[in-house]
Coordinates of C-alpha atoms in Angstrom, one line a residue:
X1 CA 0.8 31.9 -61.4
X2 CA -2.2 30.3 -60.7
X3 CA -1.5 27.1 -62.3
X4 CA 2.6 27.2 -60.9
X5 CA 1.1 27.6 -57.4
X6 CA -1.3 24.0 -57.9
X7 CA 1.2 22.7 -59.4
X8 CA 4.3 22.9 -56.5
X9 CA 1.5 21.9 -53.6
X10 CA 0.6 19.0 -56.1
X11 CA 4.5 17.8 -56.4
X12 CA 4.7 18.7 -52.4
X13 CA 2.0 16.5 -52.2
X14 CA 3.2 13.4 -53.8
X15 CA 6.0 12.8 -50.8
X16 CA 3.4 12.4 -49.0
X17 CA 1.4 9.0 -47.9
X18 CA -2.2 9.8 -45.9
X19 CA -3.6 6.7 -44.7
X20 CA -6.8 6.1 -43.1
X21 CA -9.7 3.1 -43.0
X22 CA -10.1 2.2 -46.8
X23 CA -7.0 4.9 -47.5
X24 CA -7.1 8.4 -48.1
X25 CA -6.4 9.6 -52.0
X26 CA -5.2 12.7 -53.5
X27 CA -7.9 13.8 -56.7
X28 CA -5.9 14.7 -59.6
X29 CA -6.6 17.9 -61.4
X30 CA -5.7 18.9 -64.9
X31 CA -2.9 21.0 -64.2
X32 CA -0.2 20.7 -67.0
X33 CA 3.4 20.5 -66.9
X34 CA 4.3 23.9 -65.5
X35 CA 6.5 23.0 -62.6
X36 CA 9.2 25.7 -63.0
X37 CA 11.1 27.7 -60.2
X38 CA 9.2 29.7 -57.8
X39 CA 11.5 31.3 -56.4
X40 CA 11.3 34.5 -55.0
X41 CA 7.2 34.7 -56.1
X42 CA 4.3 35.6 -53.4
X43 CA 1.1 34.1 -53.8
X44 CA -2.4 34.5 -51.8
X45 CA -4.5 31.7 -51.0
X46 CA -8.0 31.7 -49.5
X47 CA -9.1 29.3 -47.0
X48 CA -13.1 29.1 -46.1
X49 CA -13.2 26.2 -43.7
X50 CA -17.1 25.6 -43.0
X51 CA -17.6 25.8 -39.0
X52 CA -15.0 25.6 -36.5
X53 CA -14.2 22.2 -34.5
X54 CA -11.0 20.3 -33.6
X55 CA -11.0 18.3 -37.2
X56 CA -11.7 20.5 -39.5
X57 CA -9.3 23.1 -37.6
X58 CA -6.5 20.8 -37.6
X59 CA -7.3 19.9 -41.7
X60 CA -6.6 23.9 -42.3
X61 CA -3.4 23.8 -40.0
X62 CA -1.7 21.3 -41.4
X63 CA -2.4 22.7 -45.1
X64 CA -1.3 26.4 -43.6
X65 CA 2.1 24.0 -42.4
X66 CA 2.5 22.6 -45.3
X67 CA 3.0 25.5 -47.9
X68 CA 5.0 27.6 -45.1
X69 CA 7.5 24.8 -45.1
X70 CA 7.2 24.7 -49.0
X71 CA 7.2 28.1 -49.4
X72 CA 8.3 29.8 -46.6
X73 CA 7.6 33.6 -46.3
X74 CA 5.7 33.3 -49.8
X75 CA 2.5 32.6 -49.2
X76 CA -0.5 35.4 -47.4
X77 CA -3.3 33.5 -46.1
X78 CA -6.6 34.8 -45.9
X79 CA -8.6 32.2 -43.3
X80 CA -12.0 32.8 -43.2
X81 CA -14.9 30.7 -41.3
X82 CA -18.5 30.1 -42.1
X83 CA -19.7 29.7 -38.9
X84 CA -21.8 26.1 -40.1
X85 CA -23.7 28.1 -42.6
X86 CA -23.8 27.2 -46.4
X87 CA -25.0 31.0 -48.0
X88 CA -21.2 32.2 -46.1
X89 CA -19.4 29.9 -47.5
X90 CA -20.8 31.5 -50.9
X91 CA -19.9 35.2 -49.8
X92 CA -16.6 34.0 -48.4
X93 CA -15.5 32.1 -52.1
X94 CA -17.0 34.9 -54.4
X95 CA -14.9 37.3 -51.8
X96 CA -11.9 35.5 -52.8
X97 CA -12.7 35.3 -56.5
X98 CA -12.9 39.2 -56.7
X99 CA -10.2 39.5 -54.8
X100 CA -8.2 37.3 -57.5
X101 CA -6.5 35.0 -54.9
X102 CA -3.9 32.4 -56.3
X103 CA -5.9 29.2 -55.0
X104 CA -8.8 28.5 -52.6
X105 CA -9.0 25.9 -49.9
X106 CA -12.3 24.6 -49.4
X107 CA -12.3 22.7 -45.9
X108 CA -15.5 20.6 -46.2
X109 CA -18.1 20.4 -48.8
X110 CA -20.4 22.7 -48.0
X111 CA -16.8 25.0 -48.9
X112 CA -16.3 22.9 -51.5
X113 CA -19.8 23.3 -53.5
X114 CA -19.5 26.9 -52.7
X115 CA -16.3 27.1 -54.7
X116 CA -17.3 24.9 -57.4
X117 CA -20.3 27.1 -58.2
X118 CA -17.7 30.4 -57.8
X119 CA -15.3 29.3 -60.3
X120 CA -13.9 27.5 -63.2
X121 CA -10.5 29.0 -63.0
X122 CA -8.7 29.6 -59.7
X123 CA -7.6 26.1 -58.3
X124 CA -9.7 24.9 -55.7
X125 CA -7.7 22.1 -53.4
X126 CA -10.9 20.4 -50.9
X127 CA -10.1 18.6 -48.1
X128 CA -12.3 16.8 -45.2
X129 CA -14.6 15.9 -48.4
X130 CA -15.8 11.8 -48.4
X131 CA -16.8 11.5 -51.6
X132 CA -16.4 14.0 -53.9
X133 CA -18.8 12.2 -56.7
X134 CA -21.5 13.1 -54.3
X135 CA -20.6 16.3 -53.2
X136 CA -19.9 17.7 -56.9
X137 CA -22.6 15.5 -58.5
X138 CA -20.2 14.2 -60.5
X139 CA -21.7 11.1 -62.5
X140 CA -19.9 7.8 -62.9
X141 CA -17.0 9.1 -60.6
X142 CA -13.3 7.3 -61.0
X143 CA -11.8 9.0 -58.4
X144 CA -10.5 11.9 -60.7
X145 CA -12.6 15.2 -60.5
X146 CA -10.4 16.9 -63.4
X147 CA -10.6 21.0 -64.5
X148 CA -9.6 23.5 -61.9
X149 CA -10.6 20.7 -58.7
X150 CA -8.5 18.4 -56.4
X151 CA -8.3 17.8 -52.9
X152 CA -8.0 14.7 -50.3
X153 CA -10.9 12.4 -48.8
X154 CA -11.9 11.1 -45.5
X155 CA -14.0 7.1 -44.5
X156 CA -14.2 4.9 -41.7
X157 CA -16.5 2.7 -40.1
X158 CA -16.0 0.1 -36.9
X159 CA -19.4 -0.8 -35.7
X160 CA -19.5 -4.5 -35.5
X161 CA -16.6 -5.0 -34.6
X162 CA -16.9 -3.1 -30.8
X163 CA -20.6 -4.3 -30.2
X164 CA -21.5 -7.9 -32.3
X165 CA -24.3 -8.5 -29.9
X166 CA -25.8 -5.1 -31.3
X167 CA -29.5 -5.4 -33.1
X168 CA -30.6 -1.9 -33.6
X169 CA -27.9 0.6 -34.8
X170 CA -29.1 4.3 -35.2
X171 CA -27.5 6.6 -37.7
X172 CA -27.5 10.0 -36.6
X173 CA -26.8 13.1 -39.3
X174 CA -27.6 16.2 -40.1
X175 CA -30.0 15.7 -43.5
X176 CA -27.9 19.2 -45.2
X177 CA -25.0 17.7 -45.2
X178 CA -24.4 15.2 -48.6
X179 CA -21.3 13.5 -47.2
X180 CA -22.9 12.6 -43.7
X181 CA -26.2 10.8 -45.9
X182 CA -23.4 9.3 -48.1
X183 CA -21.8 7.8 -45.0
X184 CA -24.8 6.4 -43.2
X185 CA -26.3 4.9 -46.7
X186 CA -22.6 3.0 -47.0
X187 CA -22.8 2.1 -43.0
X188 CA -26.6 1.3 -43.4
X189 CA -26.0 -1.0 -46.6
X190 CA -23.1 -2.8 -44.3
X191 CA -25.3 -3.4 -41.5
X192 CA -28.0 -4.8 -43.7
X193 CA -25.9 -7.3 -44.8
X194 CA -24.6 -8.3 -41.1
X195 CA -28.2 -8.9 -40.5
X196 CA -28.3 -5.7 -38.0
X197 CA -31.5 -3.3 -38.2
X198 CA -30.8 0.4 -38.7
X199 CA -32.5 3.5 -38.9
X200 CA -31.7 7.2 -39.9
X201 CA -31.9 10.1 -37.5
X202 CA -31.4 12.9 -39.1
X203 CA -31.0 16.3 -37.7
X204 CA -31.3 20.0 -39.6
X205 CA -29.6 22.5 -37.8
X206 CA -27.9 22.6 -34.0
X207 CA -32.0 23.8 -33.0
X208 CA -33.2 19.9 -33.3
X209 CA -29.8 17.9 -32.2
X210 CA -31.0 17.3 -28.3
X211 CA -34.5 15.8 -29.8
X212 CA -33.5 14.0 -32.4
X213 CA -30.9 12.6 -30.4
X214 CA -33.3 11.4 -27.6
X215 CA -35.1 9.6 -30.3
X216 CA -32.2 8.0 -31.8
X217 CA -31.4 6.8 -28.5
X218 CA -34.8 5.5 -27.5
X219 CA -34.7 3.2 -30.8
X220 CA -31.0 1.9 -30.6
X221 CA -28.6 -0.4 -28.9
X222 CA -25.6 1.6 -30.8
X223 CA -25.5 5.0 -32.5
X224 CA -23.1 5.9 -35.2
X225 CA -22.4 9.2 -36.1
X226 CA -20.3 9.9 -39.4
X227 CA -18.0 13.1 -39.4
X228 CA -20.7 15.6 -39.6
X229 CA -19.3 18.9 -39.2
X230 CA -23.1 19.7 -37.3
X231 CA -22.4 16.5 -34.5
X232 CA -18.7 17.8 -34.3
X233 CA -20.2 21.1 -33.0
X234 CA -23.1 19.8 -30.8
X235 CA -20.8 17.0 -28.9
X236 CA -22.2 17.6 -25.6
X237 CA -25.5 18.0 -26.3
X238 CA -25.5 14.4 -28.2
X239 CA -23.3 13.3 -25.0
X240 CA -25.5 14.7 -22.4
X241 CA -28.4 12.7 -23.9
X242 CA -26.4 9.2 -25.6
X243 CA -24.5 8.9 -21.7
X244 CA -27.3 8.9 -19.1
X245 CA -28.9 6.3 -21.7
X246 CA -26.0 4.5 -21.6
X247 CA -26.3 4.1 -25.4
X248 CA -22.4 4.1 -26.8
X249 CA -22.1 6.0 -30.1
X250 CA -19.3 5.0 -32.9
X251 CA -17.9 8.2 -34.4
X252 CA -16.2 8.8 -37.7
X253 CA -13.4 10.7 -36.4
X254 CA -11.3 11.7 -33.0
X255 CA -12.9 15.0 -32.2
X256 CA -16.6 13.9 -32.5
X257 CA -15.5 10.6 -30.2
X258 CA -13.6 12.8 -27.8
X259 CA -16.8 14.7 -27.1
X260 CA -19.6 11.9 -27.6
X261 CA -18.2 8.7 -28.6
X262 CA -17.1 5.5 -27.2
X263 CA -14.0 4.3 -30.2
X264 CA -13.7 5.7 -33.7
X265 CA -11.1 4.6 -36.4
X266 CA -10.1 8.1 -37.6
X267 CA -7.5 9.4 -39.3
X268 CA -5.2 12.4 -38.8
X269 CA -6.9 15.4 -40.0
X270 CA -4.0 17.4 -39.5
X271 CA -2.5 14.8 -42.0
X272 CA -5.3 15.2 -44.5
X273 CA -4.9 19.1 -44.5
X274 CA -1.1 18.7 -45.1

């Protein structure tokens, strides 16, 4: 059942196109050919979406959307939140994995790792992951994680492009989060090349946002902030510091900018979850 379920929100999947900056993919699994009738069958999936914020909200409800309109009336949901910590999103996946649920959702990839590390046999689908070679330590990556893992990914990047006159550019992330270092290290590479100074700011937890913010806005003439699911929950703390400074801040998605930001090229995270 299992393997059918993967299977049907794989082939739902391929009608769909998810674009973004540099393109959004779907990561193909080893699933087999199993794509017979459903009908009538109930499954229960497991969702463990890391904190709550507009994106990451919006990535679980359109994937919530998506199988009711594929499966209407067969699918239970279990939606569980980790409230920005790691060591939940662990009690949340192993929760599922005793429970036996038909497929786990991993919404970002302190979910994802969580799940990973839980099981080898339940599919896992990820989504609002950016690279999932980093966050799986996966070693010469191709874009195909394989086994019981697949999902969608999330980029973008517009710095130069709002402020060319910029000379200082200051990455702010939260250091626990391996998607947000893989972001500013792809950013920071593409700034180096422009010619354009930058330097990392990196927060731990909520506690040290407001001070490592001041910082970062003492150094820089733009901040750029990746979609760190720590920012995405501290938006007016960063804002009540960035504003007064009048320091503008480029964001890697729509609900970061909408709080703290000045322009973004984001996609749809609805989109991605669906």
């Amino acid at each position: 059942m299992k393997k059918k379920l993967l299977a049907l929100v794989l082939a739902a999947a391929m009608t769909l196109s998810l674009a973004s900056c540099g393109g959004s993919k779907t990561e193909t699994p080893s699933t087999g050919s199993d794509n017979s009738s459903a009908e009538g069958a109930t499954y229960k999936v497991g969702i463990c979406q890391l904190v709550q914020h507009p994106a990451l909200d919006a990535a679980t409800q359109g994937f919530i959307d998506a199988l009711n309109e594929a499966l209407p009336g067969q699918v239970e949901f279990e939606n569980k939140n980790a409230s920005g910590e790691g060591n939940n999103c662990g009690t949340i996946v192993n929760g599922f994995v005793s429970e036996g649920v038909d497929l786990i959702m991993a919404n970002a990839t302190a979910a994802l790792t969580a799940a990973a590390s839980a099981t080898a046999d339940i599919p896992i689908l990820g989504t609002s992951i950016t690279a999932y070679g980093v966050a799986l330590d996966l070693d010469d990556f191709d874009g195909t994680v394989g086994g019981n893992i697949s999902g969608t990914s999330d980029q973008a990047d517009m710095i130069t492009e709002w402020f060319p006159e910029a000379k200082k550019v200051a990455l702010l992330f939260c250091s626990a989060e391996p998607n947000s270092n893989y972001q500013v290290q792809e950013v920071a590479t593409c700034l180096a090349n422009k010619g354009i100074e930058t330097k990392e700011f990196a927060f731990t937890d909520s506690n040290d946002v407001a001070s490592v913010t001041q910082s970062a806005a003492d150094y820089a003439d733009v901040v750029y902030l990746p979609t760190d699911n720590i920012a995405a929950s501290n938006t007016e703390a960063i804002a009540n510091i960035l504003v007064p400074a009048g320091v503008p801040a480029i964001c890697g998605e729509e609900g970061i900018c909408s709080g703290c930001g000045v322009a973004t090229l984001s996609i749809s995270y609805y989109d991605l979850g669906l």
